[in-house]
CSV table of C-alpha atoms in Angstrom, one decimal:
chain,number,residue,atom,x,y,z
A,808,MET,CA,-10.3,-16.1,-18.8
A,809,PRO,CA,-7.9,-16.0,-21.4
A,810,LEU,CA,-4.9,-14.5,-19.2
A,811,VAL,CA,-2.9,-11.8,-21.7
A,812,ALA,CA,0.2,-11.3,-19.1
A,813,LEU,CA,0.7,-11.5,-15.3
A,814,TRP,CA,2.9,-8.3,-13.2
A,815,ALA,CA,3.9,-8.0,-9.8
A,816,HIS,CA,4.5,-4.9,-8.7
A,817,GLY,CA,5.4,-2.9,-4.9
A,818,SER,CA,7.9,-4.8,-2.9
A,819,LEU,CA,9.0,-7.3,-5.1
A,820,ALA,CA,9.6,-4.7,-8.1
A,821,LEU,CA,11.3,-2.8,-5.8
A,822,GLY,CA,13.5,-5.2,-4.5
A,823,ASP,CA,12.3,-4.9,-0.6
A,824,TYR,CA,10.0,-8.2,-0.9
A,825,GLN,CA,10.7,-10.2,2.3
A,826,PRO,CA,9.4,-13.3,2.5
A,827,GLY,CA,6.3,-14.1,5.2
A,828,ARG,CA,6.2,-10.1,5.9
A,829,SER,CA,5.5,-8.6,2.3
A,830,ASP,CA,2.6,-8.8,0.2
A,831,LEU,CA,2.7,-10.1,-3.3
A,832,ASP,CA,0.9,-7.2,-5.2
A,833,LEU,CA,0.0,-8.8,-8.6
A,834,VAL,CA,-1.8,-7.3,-11.5
A,835,ALA,CA,-3.2,-9.7,-14.5
A,836,LEU,CA,-4.0,-8.2,-17.5
A,837,VAL,CA,-7.4,-10.5,-19.6
A,838,VAL,CA,-8.7,-10.6,-22.5
A,839,THR,CA,-12.2,-8.9,-21.5
A,840,GLU,CA,-14.0,-8.0,-18.9
A,841,LEU,CA,-14.7,-10.6,-15.9
A,842,ASP,CA,-18.9,-11.3,-15.8
A,843,ASP,CA,-20.1,-12.2,-12.4
A,844,ALA,CA,-19.7,-16.0,-12.9
A,845,GLN,CA,-15.7,-15.6,-13.9
A,846,GLN,CA,-15.5,-13.5,-10.5
A,847,ALA,CA,-17.2,-15.9,-8.5
A,848,GLU,CA,-14.7,-19.0,-10.3
A,849,LEU,CA,-11.9,-16.2,-9.2
A,850,ARG,CA,-13.2,-15.4,-5.3
A,851,VAL,CA,-13.3,-19.4,-5.2
A,852,VAL,CA,-9.6,-19.8,-6.5
A,853,HIS,CA,-8.2,-17.5,-4.6
A,854,GLU,CA,-9.7,-18.7,-1.3
A,855,ARG,CA,-9.1,-22.2,-1.7
A,856,LEU,CA,-5.2,-21.1,-2.7
A,857,ILE,CA,-5.3,-19.5,1.0
A,858,ALA,CA,-6.3,-22.9,2.7
A,859,ASP,CA,-3.6,-24.5,0.7
A,860,VAL,CA,-0.8,-22.3,0.8
A,861,PRO,CA,-1.2,-19.8,3.7
A,862,LEU,CA,1.0,-17.3,2.3
A,863,ALA,CA,-1.4,-16.9,-0.1
A,864,ARG,CA,-3.3,-14.8,2.2
A,865,SER,CA,-0.6,-11.7,1.6
A,866,LEU,CA,-1.4,-12.3,-2.3
A,867,HIS,CA,-3.1,-9.6,-4.0
A,868,CYS,CA,-4.2,-9.5,-7.5
A,869,THR,CA,-6.3,-6.7,-9.7
A,870,TYR,CA,-7.5,-8.2,-13.4
A,871,VAL,CA,-7.8,-5.2,-15.5
A,872,PRO,CA,-9.1,-6.0,-19.1
A,873,GLN,CA,-7.3,-5.7,-22.2
A,874,GLY,CA,-7.8,-2.5,-24.2
A,875,ASP,CA,-9.4,0.8,-23.3
A,876,ARG,CA,-6.3,3.1,-21.9
A,877,SER,CA,-8.3,6.2,-21.3
A,878,ASP,CA,-10.2,5.8,-18.1
A,879,THR,CA,-7.3,5.6,-15.5
A,880,ALA,CA,-9.7,5.7,-12.3
A,881,GLN,CA,-11.6,2.6,-13.5
A,882,LYS,CA,-12.1,0.2,-11.5
A,883,HIS,CA,-11.2,-3.4,-11.5
A,884,PRO,CA,-11.9,-6.8,-10.0
A,885,THR,CA,-9.5,-7.4,-7.4
A,886,TRP,CA,-8.8,-9.8,-4.6
A,887,ALA,CA,-6.6,-8.4,-1.3
A,888,GLN,CA,-6.9,-8.4,2.3
A,889,GLY,CA,-9.0,-11.5,1.8
A,890,GLU,CA,-11.7,-9.9,0.3
A,891,TRP,CA,-13.2,-9.7,-3.3
A,892,PHE,CA,-13.9,-6.2,-4.6
A,893,GLU,CA,-13.3,-3.1,-6.8
A,894,ARG,CA,-10.5,-0.6,-7.0
A,895,PRO,CA,-8.1,1.3,-10.0
A,896,VAL,CA,-4.8,0.2,-10.5
A,897,THR,CA,-3.4,3.8,-8.7
A,898,PRO,CA,-0.5,6.0,-10.3
A,899,VAL,CA,1.8,4.6,-7.6
A,900,SER,CA,1.2,1.2,-8.9
A,901,ARG,CA,1.2,1.9,-12.8
A,902,ARG,CA,4.8,3.9,-11.8
A,903,GLU,CA,6.3,0.9,-10.1
A,904,LEU,CA,5.1,-1.5,-13.0
A,905,ALA,CA,6.6,1.4,-15.4
A,906,LEU,CA,10.1,0.9,-13.4
A,907,GLY,CA,10.6,-2.4,-13.1
A,908,ALA,CA,7.6,-5.2,-13.3
A,909,VAL,CA,8.6,-8.4,-12.3
A,910,VAL,CA,6.9,-10.0,-15.6
A,911,LEU,CA,5.5,-14.0,-14.7
A,912,HIS,CA,3.7,-14.2,-18.0
A,913,GLY,CA,3.2,-12.5,-21.2
A,914,PRO,CA,4.7,-9.4,-22.3
A,915,PRO,CA,5.8,-6.1,-20.1
A,916,PRO,CA,3.2,-3.3,-19.1
A,917,VAL,CA,4.6,-1.0,-21.1
A,918,GLY,CA,2.3,0.4,-23.4
A,919,LEU,CA,-0.5,-2.0,-21.9
A,920,LEU,CA,-1.0,0.2,-19.4
A,921,PRO,CA,-1.5,4.0,-18.8
A,922,GLY,CA,1.7,5.8,-18.3
A,923,VAL,CA,2.2,8.3,-15.4
A,924,SER,CA,3.2,11.7,-15.3
A,925,ASP,CA,5.1,13.6,-12.4
A,926,GLN,CA,2.0,15.5,-11.8
A,927,GLU,CA,-0.3,13.1,-11.7
A,928,LEU,CA,1.6,10.9,-9.4
A,929,ALA,CA,2.4,13.9,-6.9
A,930,GLU,CA,-1.9,15.0,-7.1
A,931,PHE,CA,-2.8,11.3,-6.0
A,932,ILE,CA,-0.1,11.3,-3.2
A,933,ARG,CA,-1.2,14.6,-2.1
A,934,ALA,CA,-4.8,13.9,-2.2
A,935,GLU,CA,-4.1,10.3,-0.1
A,936,LEU,CA,-2.6,12.6,2.5
A,937,ALA,CA,-5.0,14.8,3.1
A,938,ASP,CA,-7.7,12.6,2.6
A,939,TYR,CA,-7.3,9.7,4.2
A,940,TRP,CA,-3.8,9.9,6.7
A,941,LEU,CA,-4.6,13.2,7.5
A,942,PRO,CA,-7.7,12.2,9.6
A,943,VAL,CA,-6.9,9.2,10.4
A,944,THR,CA,-3.9,10.8,12.8
A,945,GLY,CA,-6.6,13.1,14.3
A,946,ASN,CA,-7.5,12.4,18.2
A,947,ALA,CA,-10.7,10.6,17.1
A,948,LYS,CA,-8.3,8.0,15.9
A,949,ALA,CA,-5.7,7.5,18.7
A,950,GLU,CA,-6.4,3.9,19.5
A,951,LEU,CA,-5.8,2.7,16.2
A,952,TRP,CA,-2.1,3.4,16.7
A,953,LEU,CA,-1.9,1.0,19.6
A,954,GLN,CA,-1.9,-1.3,16.5
A,955,ASP,CA,1.6,-2.5,14.7
A,956,ILE,CA,0.0,-2.2,11.4
A,957,TRP,CA,-1.1,1.5,11.9
A,958,VAL,CA,2.3,2.7,13.3
A,959,ASP,CA,3.9,0.7,10.5
A,960,LEU,CA,1.8,1.8,7.6
A,961,GLY,CA,1.6,5.7,9.1
A,962,MET,CA,5.2,5.8,9.5
A,963,LEU,CA,6.5,4.6,6.3
A,964,THR,CA,3.6,6.0,3.9
A,965,PHE,CA,4.5,9.2,5.2
A,966,ALA,CA,8.1,8.8,4.5
A,967,ARG,CA,7.9,7.2,1.2
A,968,ALA,CA,5.5,10.3,0.2
A,969,SER,CA,8.1,12.5,1.4
A,970,VAL,CA,10.6,11.3,-1.0
A,971,THR,CA,8.1,11.2,-3.9
A,972,LEU,CA,6.4,14.7,-3.8
A,973,ARG,CA,10.4,16.1,-2.6
A,974,ASP,CA,11.9,14.5,-5.3
A,975,GLY,CA,9.6,12.1,-7.9
A,976,GLN,CA,11.5,8.9,-6.9
A,977,LEU,CA,9.5,5.6,-5.3
A,978,ILE,CA,11.6,4.4,-2.4
A,979,THR,CA,11.1,1.3,-0.6
A,980,LYS,CA,9.7,0.6,3.1
A,981,GLY,CA,14.0,-0.2,3.8
A,982,GLU,CA,14.7,3.4,2.4
A,983,ALA,CA,12.0,5.0,4.2
A,984,LEU,CA,12.8,4.2,7.2
A,985,GLU,CA,16.6,5.5,6.6
A,986,GLU,CA,14.7,8.3,5.8
A,987,LEU,CA,12.8,8.6,8.6
A,988,ARG,CA,15.9,9.0,10.7
A,989,SER,CA,17.0,11.5,8.6
A,990,MET,CA,13.7,13.5,9.4
A,991,GLY,CA,14.2,13.1,13.0
A,992,ALA,CA,11.6,10.4,13.8
A,993,PRO,CA,11.0,8.9,17.4
A,994,THR,CA,14.2,6.3,17.6
A,995,ALA,CA,12.4,3.9,19.2
A,996,VAL,CA,9.8,3.5,17.3
A,997,VAL,CA,11.9,3.1,13.6
A,998,ASP,CA,13.4,0.6,15.4
A,999,ASP,CA,10.5,-1.2,16.1
A,1000,ILE,CA,9.6,-1.1,12.5
A,1001,ARG,CA,13.1,-2.6,11.3
A,1002,ARG,CA,12.7,-5.2,13.9
A,1003,ARG,CA,9.1,-6.3,12.6
A,1004,ARG,CA,10.3,-6.2,8.8
A,1005,TYR,CA,13.9,-7.1,8.7
A,1006,GLY,CA,14.7,-8.4,12.3
A,1007,THR,CA,15.7,-12.5,12.8
A,1008,ASP,CA,14.4,-12.8,16.3
A,1009,LEU,CA,10.8,-11.6,16.2
A,1010,LEU,CA,10.4,-13.4,20.1
A,1011,LYS,CA,12.1,-10.2,21.5
A,1012,ASN,CA,9.0,-8.0,21.0
A,1013,PRO,CA,9.3,-5.1,23.4
A,1014,SER,CA,5.8,-3.7,21.7
A,1015,ALA,CA,4.3,-6.2,23.7
A,1016,SER,CA,4.4,-3.9,26.9
A,1017,ASP,CA,1.3,-2.2,27.2
A,1018,GLY,CA,3.3,1.2,28.2
A,1019,PHE,CA,5.6,0.8,25.0
A,1020,ARG,CA,2.7,0.4,22.9
A,1021,ALA,CA,1.1,3.5,24.3
A,1022,ARG,CA,3.9,5.9,24.1
A,1023,ARG,CA,4.9,4.3,20.6
A,1024,ALA,CA,1.6,5.2,19.3
A,1025,GLU,CA,1.3,8.7,20.4
A,1026,GLN,CA,5.1,9.3,18.9
A,1027,ALA,CA,4.0,7.9,15.9
A,1028,ARG,CA,0.7,9.3,15.4
A,1029,GLN,CA,1.9,12.9,16.2
A,1030,PHE,CA,5.2,12.7,14.4
A,1031,VAL,CA,2.9,11.2,10.9
A,1032,ARG,CA,0.5,14.4,12.0
A,1033,ALA,CA,2.7,16.8,12.0
A,1034,GLY,CA,4.7,16.0,9.1
A,1035,ILE,CA,2.0,15.5,6.9
A,1036,THR,CA,0.8,18.8,7.8
A,1037,THR,CA,4.2,20.6,7.0
A,1038,LEU,CA,4.4,18.7,3.7
A,1039,LEU,CA,1.0,19.7,2.4
A,1040,ALA,CA,1.9,23.3,3.2
A,1041,GLN,CA,5.1,22.9,1.2
A,1042,HIS,CA,3.8,21.0,-2.1
A,1043,GLY,CA,0.2,22.4,-2.0
A,1044,ASN,CA,-2.7,20.5,-1.4
A,1045,THR,CA,-5.5,19.0,-3.5
A,1046,PRO,CA,-9.0,19.9,-3.1
A,1047,PRO,CA,-10.2,17.1,-0.7
A,1048,GLY,CA,-12.9,14.1,-2.1
A,1049,PRO,CA,-14.5,11.3,-0.7
A,1050,ALA,CA,-11.8,8.3,0.6
A,1051,HIS,CA,-13.2,5.3,2.1
A,1052,ALA,CA,-10.0,3.4,1.6
A,1053,SER,CA,-6.4,4.2,1.3
A,1054,ARG,CA,-5.3,3.8,-2.4
A,1055,LEU,CA,-1.7,3.7,-1.2
A,1056,THR,CA,-2.1,1.1,1.6
A,1057,ARG,CA,-5.3,-0.6,0.9
A,1058,ARG,CA,-6.5,0.4,4.4
A,1059,PRO,CA,-10.4,1.0,5.2
A,1060,LEU,CA,-11.0,4.4,6.7
A,1061,PRO,CA,-11.8,3.9,10.5
A,1062,PRO,CA,-15.5,4.5,11.6
A,1063,ALA,CA,-15.9,8.0,12.7
């Protein structure tokens, strides 16, 4: 499997990487499509890496063959969330790579990956909000919001999407926290997210209280639901399509 290039995007490319807390998002450009044997070998490599280096649990990598740049929806072999599956390199990821990829090996991605127009980026984000995140904020999914991960991703994804649709810019999670404050998000929820991502004393955990979790869950879910509904009305919706996993966050859509 000859490697042409290896690039980091996400929080590392945007300057917001938090060791031990952030994912390490990579795209590997390879000479040709991986056959079944090569994919099986890479899966073993990732599993062994996690066994040797626990931090590797946060490493995600998509393997893209060099060449045809026309089909931007093409799915590629990927290791993420401890699983091996296929997914495309999304418009958000391609925009991050174009803005400031961390080149770990080989040439930079400009000219090797398809570019992203502002229209494509906006349409992608609107579809993501309508098809994935809005259903997740419904009453039927209320229990999900008792978990830290859903509160964090829901609030931060909504704030980041709002800025991109408004200004065409990608922002970091830290900047998204400030955006949430300016939107009037519940202060206790924003402070709780900040503590988990940037705090130094993680032993002080107010969200361990069942009562706090219940209040936080309802506040976050209702805030994100109302915000997405307003945002889609302001910026226009995109016809819904099948959404089995969030293309922004790689989270699986929970069963109905």
